[in-house]
Coordinates of C-alpha atoms in Angstrom, one line a residue:
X1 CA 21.1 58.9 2.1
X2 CA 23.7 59.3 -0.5
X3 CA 24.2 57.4 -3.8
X4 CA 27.6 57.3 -5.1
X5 CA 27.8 57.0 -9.2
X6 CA 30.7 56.3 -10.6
X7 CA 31.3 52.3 -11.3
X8 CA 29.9 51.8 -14.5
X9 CA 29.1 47.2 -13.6
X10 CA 28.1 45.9 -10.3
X11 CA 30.3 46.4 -6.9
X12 CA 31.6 43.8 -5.3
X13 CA 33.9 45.2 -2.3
X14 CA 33.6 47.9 0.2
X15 CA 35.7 49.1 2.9
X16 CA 36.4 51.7 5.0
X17 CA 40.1 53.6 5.4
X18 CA 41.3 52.7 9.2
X19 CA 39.9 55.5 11.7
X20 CA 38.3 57.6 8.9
X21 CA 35.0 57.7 8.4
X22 CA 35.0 59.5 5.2
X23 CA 37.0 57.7 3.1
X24 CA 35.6 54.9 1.1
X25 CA 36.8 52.3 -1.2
X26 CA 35.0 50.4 -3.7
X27 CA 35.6 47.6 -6.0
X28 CA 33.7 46.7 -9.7
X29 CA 33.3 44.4 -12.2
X30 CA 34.2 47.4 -14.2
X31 CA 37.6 46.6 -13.2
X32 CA 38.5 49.8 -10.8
X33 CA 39.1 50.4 -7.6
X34 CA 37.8 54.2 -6.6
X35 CA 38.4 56.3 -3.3
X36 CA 35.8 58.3 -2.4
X37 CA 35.8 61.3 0.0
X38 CA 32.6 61.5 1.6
X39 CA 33.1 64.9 2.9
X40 CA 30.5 67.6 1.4
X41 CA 32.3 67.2 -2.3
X42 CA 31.8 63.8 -2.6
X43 CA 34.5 63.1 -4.9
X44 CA 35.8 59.9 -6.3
X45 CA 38.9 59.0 -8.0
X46 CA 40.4 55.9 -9.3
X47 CA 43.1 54.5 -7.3
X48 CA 43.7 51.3 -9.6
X49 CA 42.6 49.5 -12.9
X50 CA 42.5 45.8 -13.5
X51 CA 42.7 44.4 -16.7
X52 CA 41.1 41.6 -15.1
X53 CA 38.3 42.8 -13.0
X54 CA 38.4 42.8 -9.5
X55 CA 37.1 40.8 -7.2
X56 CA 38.0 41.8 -3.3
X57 CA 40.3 44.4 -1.7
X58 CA 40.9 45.2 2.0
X59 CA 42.6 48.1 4.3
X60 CA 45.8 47.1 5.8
X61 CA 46.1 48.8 9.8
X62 CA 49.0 51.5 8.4
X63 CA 46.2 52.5 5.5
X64 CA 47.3 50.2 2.8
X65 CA 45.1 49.1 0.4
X66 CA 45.4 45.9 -1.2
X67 CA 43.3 45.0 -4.5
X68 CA 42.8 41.6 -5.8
X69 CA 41.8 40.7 -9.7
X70 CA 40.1 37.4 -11.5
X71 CA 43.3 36.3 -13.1
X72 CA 45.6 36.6 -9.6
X73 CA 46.5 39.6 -9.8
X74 CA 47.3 41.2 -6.5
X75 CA 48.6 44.9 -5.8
X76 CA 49.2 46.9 -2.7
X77 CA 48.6 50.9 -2.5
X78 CA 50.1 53.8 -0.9
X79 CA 46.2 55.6 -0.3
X80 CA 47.5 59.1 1.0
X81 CA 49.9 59.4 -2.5
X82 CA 47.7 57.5 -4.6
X83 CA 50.9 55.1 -5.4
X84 CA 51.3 51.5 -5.9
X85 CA 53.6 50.0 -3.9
X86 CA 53.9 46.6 -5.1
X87 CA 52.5 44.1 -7.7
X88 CA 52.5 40.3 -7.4
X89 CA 50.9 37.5 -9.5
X90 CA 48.7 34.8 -7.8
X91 CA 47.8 31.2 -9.2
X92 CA 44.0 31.9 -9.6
X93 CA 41.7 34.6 -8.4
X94 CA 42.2 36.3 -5.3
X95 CA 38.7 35.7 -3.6
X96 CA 39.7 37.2 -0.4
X97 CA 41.5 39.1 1.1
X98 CA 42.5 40.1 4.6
X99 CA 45.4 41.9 6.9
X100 CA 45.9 39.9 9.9
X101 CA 45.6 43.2 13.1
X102 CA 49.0 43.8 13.4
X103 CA 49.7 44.1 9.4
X104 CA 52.1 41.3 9.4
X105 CA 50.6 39.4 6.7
X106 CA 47.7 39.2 4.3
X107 CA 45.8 36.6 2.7
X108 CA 45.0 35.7 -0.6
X109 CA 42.2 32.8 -1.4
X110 CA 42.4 31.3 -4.8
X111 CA 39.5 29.6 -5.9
X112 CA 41.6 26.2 -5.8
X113 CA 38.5 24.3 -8.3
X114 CA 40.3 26.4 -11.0
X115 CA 44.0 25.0 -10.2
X116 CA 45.3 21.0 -9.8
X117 CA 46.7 21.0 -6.6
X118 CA 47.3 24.3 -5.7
X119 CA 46.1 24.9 -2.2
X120 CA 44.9 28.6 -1.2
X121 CA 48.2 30.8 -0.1
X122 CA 48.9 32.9 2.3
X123 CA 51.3 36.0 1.6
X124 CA 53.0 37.4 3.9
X125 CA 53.4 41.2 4.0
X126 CA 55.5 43.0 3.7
X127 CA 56.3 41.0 0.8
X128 CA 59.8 40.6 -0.9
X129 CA 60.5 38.8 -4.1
X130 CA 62.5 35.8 -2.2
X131 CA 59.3 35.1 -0.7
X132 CA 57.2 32.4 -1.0
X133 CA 53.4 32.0 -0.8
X134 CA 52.7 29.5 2.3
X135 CA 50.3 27.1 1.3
X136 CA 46.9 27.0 3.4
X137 CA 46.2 23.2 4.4
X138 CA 43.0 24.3 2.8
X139 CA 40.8 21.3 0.8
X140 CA 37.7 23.3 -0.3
X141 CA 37.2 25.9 -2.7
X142 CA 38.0 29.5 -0.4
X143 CA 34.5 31.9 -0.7
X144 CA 35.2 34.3 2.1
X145 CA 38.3 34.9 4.9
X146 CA 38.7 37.2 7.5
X147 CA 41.3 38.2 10.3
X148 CA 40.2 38.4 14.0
X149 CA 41.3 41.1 16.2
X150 CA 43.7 38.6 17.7
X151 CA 44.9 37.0 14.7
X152 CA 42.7 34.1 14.4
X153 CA 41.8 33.6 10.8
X154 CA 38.3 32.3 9.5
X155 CA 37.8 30.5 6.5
X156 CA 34.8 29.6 4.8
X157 CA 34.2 26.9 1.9
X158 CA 32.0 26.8 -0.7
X159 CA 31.1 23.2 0.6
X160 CA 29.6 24.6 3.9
X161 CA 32.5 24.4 5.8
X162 CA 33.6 27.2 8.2
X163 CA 37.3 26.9 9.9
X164 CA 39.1 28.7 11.9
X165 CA 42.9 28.8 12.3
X166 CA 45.7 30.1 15.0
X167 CA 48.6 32.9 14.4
X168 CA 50.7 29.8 13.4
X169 CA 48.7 28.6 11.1
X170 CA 47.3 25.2 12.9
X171 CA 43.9 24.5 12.8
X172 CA 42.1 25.6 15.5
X173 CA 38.0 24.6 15.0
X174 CA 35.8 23.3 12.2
X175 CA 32.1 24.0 11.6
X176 CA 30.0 22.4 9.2
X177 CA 26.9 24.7 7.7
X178 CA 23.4 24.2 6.4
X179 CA 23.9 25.8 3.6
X180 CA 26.4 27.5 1.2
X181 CA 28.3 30.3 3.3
X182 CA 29.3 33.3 1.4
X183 CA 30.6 36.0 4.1
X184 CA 32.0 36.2 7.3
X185 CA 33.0 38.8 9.9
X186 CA 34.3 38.9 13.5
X187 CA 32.7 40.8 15.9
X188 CA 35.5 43.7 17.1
X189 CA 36.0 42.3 20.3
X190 CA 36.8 38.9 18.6
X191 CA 34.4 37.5 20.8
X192 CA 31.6 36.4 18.0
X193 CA 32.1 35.4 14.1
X194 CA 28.8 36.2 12.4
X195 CA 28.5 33.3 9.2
X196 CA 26.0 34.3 6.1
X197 CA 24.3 31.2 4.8
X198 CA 21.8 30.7 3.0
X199 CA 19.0 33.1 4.0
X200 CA 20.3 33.5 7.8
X201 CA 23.4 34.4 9.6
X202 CA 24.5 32.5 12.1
X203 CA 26.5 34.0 15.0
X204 CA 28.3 32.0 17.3
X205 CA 30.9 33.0 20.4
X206 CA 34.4 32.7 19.9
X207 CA 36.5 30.3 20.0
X208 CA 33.8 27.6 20.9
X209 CA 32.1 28.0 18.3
X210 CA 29.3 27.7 20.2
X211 CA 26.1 29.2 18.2
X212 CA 24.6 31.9 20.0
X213 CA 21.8 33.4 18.0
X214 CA 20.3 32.9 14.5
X215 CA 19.1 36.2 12.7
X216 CA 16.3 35.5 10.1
X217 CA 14.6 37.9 7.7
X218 CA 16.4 37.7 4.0
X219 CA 14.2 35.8 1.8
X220 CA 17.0 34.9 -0.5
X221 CA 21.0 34.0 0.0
X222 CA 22.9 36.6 2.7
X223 CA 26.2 37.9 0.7
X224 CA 27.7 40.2 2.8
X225 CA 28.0 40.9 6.9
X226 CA 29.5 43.3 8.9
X227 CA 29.8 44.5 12.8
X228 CA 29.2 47.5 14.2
X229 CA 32.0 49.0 15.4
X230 CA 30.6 48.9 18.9
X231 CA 30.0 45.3 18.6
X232 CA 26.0 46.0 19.4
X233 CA 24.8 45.9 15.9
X234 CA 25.2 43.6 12.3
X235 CA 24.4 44.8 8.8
X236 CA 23.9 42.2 6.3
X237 CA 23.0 42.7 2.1
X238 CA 21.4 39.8 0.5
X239 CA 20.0 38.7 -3.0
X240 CA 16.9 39.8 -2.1
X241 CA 18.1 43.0 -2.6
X242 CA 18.0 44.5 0.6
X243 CA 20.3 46.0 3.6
X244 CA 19.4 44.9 7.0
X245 CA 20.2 46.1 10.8
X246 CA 19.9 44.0 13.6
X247 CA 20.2 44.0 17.5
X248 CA 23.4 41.2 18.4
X249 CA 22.1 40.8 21.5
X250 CA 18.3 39.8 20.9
X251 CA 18.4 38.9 17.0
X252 CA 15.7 41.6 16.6
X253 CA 15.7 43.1 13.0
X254 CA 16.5 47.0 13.8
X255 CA 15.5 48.4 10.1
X256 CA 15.5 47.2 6.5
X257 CA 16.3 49.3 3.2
X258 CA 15.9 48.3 0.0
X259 CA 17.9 51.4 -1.9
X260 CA 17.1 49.9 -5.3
X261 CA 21.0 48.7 -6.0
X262 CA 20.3 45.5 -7.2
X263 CA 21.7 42.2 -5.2
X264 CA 23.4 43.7 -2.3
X265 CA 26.8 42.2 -2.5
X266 CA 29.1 44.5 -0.3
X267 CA 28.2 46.1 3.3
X268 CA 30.3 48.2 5.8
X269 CA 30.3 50.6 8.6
X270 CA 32.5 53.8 8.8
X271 CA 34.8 53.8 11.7
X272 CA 33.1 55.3 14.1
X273 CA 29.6 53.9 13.7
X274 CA 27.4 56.9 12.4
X275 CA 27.0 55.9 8.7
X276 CA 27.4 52.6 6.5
X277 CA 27.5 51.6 2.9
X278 CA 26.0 49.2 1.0
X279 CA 27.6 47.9 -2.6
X280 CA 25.1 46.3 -5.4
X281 CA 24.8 44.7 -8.6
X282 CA 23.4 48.2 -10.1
X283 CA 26.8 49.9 -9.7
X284 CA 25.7 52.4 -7.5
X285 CA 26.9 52.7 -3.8
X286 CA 25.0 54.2 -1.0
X287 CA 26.1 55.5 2.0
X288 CA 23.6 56.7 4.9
X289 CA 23.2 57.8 8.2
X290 CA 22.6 54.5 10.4
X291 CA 20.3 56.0 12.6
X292 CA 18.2 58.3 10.2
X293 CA 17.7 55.4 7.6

């Protein structure tokens, strides 16, 4: 087990660069976006600054990075040349964001409570300055989004509300939760979509929506998910301030770490499967090997 120092307030977004395992990025409340090297250096530099603190940022297929801020503030990275590519200015804080597989778009999810009328967007990419945002027919305040494999986007709601939508943007399915949901992710196949609320995570089959199991072992709200890349295992960080593995197939908890980072609040696999991260409120972000503990 590593522990990455560096942020200086709590982390709130981790991902992995496409197809390497050993570079990291990480978003803080400390406004910065750093890109760590995971090889035996374990270096760290920062790719971005805010000036309104960050709240989510995701890997485009090509290696882009996109970083979101509080006040709307959206940017798009060159990662091999540490470059910013382009700059654009949302309505409202970007809550998620996610590439759709093929990189033709990406989403931004404003936090619409904040804004009259103004209806999550979605951005496509790449974007140029004739554009406009497309609204989402979204009626609930956005908390997390994600792309399937096939382009299917998922949307959840602060209200307990999880939908999903087609590559057209129609409305495809609508679930309602018990609880508040905070995170989603799809399964790699697309198959699944694994939904944090309250203290369990739901995972149902795709595109039924049909629930398949329920994984219970958090004792307070589940914040973060994420699938193994061989679609046989799920990580999950909760407020209980602990990382947890789990068999998809049985619902089994596999192991359960509590790496003294606070509220758990980002979690991710590398590429190929061997290690993961987690992201807390402590600033601190550990990486370990998956099967070592």
């Amino acid at each position: 087990m590593h522990v990455l120092r560096g942020h200086r307030h709590a982390v709130r977004a981790l991902a992995y660069a496409p197809g390497d395992p050993l570079t990291l990025a990480s978003a803080g409340d400390d406004r910065t976006v750093r890109l760590w090297d995971l090889g035996p250096a374990q270096r760290s530099v920062v790719l971005s600054s805010h000036q309104d603190g960050l709240v989510a940022l995701a890997f485009a297929p090509d290696g882009s990075l996109a970083t979101g801020g509080r006040s709307g503030s959206l940017a798009v990275w060159d990662v091999p040349e540490l470059r910013q590519r382009t700059t654009y200015a949302l309505q409202g804080p970007a809550i998620a964001l996610a590439f759709s597989p093929d990189s033709g778009s990406i989403l931004a999810a404003l936090r619409s409570q904040h804004f009259a009328g103004e209806a999550p967007r979605l951005v496509r990419w790449p974007h140029r300055a004739e554009d406009r945002p497309a609204p989402l027919p979204w009626p609930d305040d956005v908390e997390s989004a994600v792309f399937g494999p096939d382009g299917i986007l998922a949307v959840a709601g602060q209200h307990r509300t999880v939908e999903t939508w087609g590559v057209g943007g129609s409305r495809s399915l609508s679930l309602w939760c018990a609880s508040r949901v905070r995170c989603l992710a799809f399964s790699p196949g697309g198959h699944a979509l694994a939904i944090g609320h309250g203290r369990t995570i739901a995972c149902h089959d795709l595109p039924s929506l049909g629930r398949r199991l329920l994984y219970k072992g958090h004792r307070s709200d589940v914040l973060a998910v994420a699938f193994a890349p061989d679609g046989l295992g799920l990580l999950s960080g909760g407020a209980d301030r602990t990382v947890r593995l789990w068999d998809l197939a049985t619902g089994r908890e596999r192991a359960a770490w509590d790496w003294q980072i606070g509220r758990v609040q980002a979690v991710a696999f590398s590429p190929d499967g061997m290690t993961a991260a987690a992201g807390g409120e402590k600033s601190a972000v550990v990486v370990w090997d998956v099967d070592e503990g």
